[in-house]
mmCIF file of C-alpha atoms in Angstrom:
data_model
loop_
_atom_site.group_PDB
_atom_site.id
_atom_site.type_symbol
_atom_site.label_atom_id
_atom_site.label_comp_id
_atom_site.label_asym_id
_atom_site.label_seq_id
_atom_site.Cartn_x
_atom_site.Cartn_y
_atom_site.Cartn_z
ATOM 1 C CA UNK A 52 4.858 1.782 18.279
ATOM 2 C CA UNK A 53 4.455 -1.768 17.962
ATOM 3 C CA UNK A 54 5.434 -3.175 14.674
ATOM 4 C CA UNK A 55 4.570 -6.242 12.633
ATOM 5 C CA UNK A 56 5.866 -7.877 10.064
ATOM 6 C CA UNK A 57 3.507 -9.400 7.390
ATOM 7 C CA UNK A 58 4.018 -12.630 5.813
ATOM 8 C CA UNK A 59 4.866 -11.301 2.328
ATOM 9 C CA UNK A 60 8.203 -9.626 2.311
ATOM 10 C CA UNK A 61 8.626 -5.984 2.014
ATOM 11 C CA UNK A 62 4.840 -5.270 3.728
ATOM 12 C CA UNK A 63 4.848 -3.999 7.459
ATOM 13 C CA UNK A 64 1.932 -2.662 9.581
ATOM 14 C CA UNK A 65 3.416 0.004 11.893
ATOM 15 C CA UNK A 66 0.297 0.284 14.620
ATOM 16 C CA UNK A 67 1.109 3.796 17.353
ATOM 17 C CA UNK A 68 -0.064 4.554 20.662
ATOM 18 C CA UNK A 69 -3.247 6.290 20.702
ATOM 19 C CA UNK A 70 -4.340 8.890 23.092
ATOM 20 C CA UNK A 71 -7.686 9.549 23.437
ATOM 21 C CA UNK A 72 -9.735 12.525 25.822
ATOM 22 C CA UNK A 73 -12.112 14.629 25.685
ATOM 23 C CA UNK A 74 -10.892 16.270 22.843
ATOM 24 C CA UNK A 75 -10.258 13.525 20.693
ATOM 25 C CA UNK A 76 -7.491 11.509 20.034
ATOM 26 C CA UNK A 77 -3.857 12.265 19.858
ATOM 27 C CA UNK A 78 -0.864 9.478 17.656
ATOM 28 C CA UNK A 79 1.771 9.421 15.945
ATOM 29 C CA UNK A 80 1.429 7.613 12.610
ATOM 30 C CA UNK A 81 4.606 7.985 11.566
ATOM 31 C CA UNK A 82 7.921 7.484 13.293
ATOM 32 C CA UNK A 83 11.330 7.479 11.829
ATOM 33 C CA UNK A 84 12.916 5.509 14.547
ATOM 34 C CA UNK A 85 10.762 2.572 14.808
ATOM 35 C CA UNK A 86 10.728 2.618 10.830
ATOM 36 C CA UNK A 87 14.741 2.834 11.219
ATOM 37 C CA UNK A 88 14.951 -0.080 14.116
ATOM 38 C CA UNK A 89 11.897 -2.708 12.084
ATOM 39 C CA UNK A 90 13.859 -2.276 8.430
ATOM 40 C CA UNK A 91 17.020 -1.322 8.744
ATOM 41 C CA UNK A 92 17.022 1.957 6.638
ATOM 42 C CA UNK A 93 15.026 4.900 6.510
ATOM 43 C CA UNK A 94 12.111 6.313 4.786
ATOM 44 C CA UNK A 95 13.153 8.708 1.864
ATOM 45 C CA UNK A 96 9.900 10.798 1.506
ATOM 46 C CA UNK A 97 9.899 12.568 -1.956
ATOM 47 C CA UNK A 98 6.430 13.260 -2.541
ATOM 48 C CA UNK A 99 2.826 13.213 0.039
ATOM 49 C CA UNK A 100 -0.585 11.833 -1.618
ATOM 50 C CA UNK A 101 -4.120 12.428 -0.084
ATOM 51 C CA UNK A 102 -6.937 10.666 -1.735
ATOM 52 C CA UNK A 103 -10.988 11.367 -0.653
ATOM 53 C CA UNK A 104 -12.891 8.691 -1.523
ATOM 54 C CA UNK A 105 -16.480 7.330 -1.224
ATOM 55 C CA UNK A 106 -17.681 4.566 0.011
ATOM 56 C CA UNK A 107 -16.937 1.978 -2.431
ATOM 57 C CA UNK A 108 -14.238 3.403 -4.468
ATOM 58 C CA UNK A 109 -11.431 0.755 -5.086
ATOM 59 C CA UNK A 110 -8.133 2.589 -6.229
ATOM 60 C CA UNK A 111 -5.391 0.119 -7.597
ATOM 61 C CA UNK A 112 -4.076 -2.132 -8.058
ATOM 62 C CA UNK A 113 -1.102 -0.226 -8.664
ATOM 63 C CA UNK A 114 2.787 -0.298 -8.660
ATOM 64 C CA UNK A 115 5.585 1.201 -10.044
ATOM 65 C CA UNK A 116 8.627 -0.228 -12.577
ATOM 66 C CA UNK A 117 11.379 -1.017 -9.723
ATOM 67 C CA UNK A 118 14.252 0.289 -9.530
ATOM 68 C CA UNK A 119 13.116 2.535 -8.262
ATOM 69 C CA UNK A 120 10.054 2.000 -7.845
ATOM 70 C CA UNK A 121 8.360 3.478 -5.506
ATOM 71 C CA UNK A 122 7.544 2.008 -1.353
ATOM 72 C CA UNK A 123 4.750 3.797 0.328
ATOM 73 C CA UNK A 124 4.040 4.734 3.712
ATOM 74 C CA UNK A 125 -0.059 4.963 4.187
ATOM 75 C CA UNK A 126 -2.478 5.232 6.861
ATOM 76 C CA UNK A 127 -6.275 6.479 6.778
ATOM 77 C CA UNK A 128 -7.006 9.856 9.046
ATOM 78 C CA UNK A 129 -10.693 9.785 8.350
ATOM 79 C CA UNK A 130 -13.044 7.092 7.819
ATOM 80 C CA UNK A 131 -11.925 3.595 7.577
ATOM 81 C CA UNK A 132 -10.241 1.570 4.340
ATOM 82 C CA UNK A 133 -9.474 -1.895 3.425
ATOM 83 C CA UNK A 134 -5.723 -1.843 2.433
ATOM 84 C CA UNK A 135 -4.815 -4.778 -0.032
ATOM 85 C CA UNK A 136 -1.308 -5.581 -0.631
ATOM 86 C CA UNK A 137 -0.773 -7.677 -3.631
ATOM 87 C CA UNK A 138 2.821 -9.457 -4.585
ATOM 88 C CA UNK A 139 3.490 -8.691 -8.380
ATOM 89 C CA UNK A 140 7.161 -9.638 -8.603
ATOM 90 C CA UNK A 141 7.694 -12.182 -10.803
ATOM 91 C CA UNK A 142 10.162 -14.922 -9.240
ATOM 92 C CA UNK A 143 8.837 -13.962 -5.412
ATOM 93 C CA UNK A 144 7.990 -17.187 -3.321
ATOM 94 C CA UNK A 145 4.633 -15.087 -2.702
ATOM 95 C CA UNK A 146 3.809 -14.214 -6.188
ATOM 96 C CA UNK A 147 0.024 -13.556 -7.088
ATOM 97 C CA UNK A 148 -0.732 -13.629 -2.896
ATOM 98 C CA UNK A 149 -2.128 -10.711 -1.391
ATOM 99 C CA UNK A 150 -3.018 -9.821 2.297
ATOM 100 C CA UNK A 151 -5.535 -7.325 4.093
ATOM 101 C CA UNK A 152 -5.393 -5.272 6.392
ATOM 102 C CA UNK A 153 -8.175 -2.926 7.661
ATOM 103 C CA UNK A 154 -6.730 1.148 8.504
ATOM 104 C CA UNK A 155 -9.199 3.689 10.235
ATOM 105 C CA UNK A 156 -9.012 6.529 12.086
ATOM 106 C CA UNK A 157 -9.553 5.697 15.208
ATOM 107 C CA UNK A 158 -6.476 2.886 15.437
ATOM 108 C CA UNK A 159 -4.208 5.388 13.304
ATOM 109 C CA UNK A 160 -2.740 1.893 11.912
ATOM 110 C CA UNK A 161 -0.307 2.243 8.618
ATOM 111 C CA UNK A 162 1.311 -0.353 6.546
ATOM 112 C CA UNK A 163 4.493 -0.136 4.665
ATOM 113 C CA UNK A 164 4.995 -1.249 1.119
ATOM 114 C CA UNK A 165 8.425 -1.582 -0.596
ATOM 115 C CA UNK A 166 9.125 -0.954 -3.525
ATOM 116 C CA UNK A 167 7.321 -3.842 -6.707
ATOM 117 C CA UNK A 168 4.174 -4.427 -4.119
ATOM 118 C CA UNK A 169 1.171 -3.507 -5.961
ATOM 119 C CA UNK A 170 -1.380 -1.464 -3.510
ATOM 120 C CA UNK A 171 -5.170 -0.853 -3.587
ATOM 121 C CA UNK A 172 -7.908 -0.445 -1.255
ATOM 122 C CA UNK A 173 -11.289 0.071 -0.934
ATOM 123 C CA UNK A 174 -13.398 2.716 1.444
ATOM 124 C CA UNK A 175 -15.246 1.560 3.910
ATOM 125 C CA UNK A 176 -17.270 5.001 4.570
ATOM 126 C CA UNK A 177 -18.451 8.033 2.530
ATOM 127 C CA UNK A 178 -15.265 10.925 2.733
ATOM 128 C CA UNK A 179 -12.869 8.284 3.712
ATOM 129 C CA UNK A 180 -9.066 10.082 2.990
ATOM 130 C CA UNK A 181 -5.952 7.699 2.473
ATOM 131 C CA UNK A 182 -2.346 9.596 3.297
ATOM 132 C CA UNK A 183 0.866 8.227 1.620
ATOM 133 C CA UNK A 184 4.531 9.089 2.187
ATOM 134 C CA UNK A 185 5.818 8.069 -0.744
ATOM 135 C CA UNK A 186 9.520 7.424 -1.600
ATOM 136 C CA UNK A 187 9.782 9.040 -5.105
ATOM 137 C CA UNK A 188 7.915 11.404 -7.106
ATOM 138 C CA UNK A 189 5.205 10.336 -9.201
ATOM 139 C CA UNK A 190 5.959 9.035 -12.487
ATOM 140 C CA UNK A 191 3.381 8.255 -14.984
ATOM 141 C CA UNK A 192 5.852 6.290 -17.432
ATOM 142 C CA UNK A 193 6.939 4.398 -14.763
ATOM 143 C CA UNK A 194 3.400 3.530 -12.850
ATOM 144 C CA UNK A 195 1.336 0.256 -14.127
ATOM 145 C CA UNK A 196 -1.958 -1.523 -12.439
ATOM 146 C CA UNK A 197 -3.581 -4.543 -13.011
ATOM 147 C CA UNK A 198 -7.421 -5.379 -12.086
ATOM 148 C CA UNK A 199 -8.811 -5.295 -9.066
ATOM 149 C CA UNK A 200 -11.503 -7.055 -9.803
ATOM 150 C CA UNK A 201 -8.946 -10.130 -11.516
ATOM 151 C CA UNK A 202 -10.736 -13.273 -10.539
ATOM 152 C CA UNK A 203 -7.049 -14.668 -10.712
ATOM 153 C CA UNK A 204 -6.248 -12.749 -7.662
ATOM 154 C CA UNK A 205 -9.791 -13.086 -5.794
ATOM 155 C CA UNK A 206 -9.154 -9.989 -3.495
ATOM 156 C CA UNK A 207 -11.030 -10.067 -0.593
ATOM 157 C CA UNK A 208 -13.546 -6.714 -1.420
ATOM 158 C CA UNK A 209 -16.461 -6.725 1.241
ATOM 159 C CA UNK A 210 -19.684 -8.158 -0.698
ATOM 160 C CA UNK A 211 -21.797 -5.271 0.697
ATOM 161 C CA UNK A 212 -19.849 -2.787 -1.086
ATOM 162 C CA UNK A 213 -20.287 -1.600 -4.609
ATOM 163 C CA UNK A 214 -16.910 -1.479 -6.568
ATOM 164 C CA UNK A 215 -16.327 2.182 -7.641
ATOM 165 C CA UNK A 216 -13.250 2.505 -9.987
ATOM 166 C CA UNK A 217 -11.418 5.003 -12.738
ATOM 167 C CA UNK A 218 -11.380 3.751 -16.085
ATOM 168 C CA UNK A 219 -7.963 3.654 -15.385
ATOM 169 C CA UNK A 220 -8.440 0.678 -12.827
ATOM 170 C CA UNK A 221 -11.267 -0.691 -14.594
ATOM 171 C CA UNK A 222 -9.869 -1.570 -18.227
ATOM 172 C CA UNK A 223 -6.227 -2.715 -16.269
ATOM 173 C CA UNK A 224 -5.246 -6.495 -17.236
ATOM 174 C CA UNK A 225 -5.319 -9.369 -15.017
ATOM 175 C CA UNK A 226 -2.490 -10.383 -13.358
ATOM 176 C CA UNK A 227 -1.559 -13.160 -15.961
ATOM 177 C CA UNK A 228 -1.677 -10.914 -18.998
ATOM 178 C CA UNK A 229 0.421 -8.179 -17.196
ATOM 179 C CA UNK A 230 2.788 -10.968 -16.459
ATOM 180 C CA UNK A 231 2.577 -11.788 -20.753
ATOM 181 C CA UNK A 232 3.064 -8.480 -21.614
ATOM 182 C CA UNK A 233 6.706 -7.899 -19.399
ATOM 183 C CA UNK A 234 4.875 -5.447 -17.321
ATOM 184 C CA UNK A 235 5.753 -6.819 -13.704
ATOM 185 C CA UNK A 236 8.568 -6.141 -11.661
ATOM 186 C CA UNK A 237 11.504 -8.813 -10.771
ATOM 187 C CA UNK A 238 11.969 -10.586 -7.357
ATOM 188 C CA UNK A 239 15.490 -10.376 -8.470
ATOM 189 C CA UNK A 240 15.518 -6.499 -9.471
ATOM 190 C CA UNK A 241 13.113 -5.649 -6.536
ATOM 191 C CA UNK A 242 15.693 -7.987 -3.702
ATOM 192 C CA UNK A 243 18.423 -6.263 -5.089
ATOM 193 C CA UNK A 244 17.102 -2.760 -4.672
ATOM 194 C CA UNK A 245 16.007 -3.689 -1.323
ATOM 195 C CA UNK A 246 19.838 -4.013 -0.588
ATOM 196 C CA UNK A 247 21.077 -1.314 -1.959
ATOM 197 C CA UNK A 248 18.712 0.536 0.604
ATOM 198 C CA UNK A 249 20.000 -0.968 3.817
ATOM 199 C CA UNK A 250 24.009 -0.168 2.499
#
């Protein structure tokens, strides 16, 4: 497993050995002890996700109120995605950056997001599925987005693709007014759950 980490703290791409023959290809997406040895703790898993999507469809960008929060675990199993990670804690050096990173099938490729990240991709192929471990349960008092589309935030969504999105997603403030409104996570709160984890 050869892991990376990614210039905006908390994000990771975790990238397995792949077996392919015949019969098609054989990895291991996720694997406690490389997750253990890159971050110190490891992965509470309170709840799996599995999204279908179209080509297209943007989901996010979302996040969760922190603590808890909740950090996600995802990798694509079918089709291929553009994963955007997008720094929404107010006070981070990286605040209002986001990076890219593209997740298919064939590499079995996952990033991990800790907890205050906000999250969103779009598919890159029709039936494209998206798998999260996720570290809590879902809680809809406690989950917020912003735009995906925010020209603040210029995310990098391919120009050949047309944006799909809930109504959710698509009536979600910018970054700025989500920032006016107290919606964001800390740095501070989000650094010091981050320590609690590791003990």
């Amino acid at each position: 497993m050869q892991v990376t980490e990614l210039e905006i703290a908390g994000a990771w791409v975790f990238e397995p050995q792949v077996f392919p023959d015949a019969r098609g290809l054989f990895a291991a997406p996720f694997q406690s002890a490389a997750f253990r040895a890159a971050l110190g703790f490891d992965l509470t898993v309170a709840q799996t996700n599995h999204s279908v999507s179209a080509r297209g469809v943007i989901r996010g960008v979302h996040f969760a109120d922190t603590p808890p929060g909740q950090a996600k675990y995802v990798y694509c199993p079918r089709g291929a995605l553009l994963d955007v990670i997008v720094d929404v804690r107010v006070g981070s050096p990286t605040f209002g950056q986001h990076l890219a990173v593209e997740l298919d099938a064939s590499s079995c490729r996952a990033v991990y997001l800790a907890e205050g990240l906000g999250h969103a991709f779009v598919a890159l192929t029709d039936d494209t599925v998206m798998s999260y471990l996720c570290s809590t349960p879902y809680n809809p008092a406690g989950e917020h987005g912003i735009s995906p589309l925010d020209p603040e935030l210029g995310l990098p969504w391919p120009s050949d693709v047309e944006p799909l999105l809930s109504e959710k997603d698509s009536t979600a403030p910018g970054l700025a007014q989500a920032a006016a409104d107290g919606m964001l996570p800390s740095w501070e709160a989000c650094t010091g759950w981050y320590a609690t984890l590791r003990g």
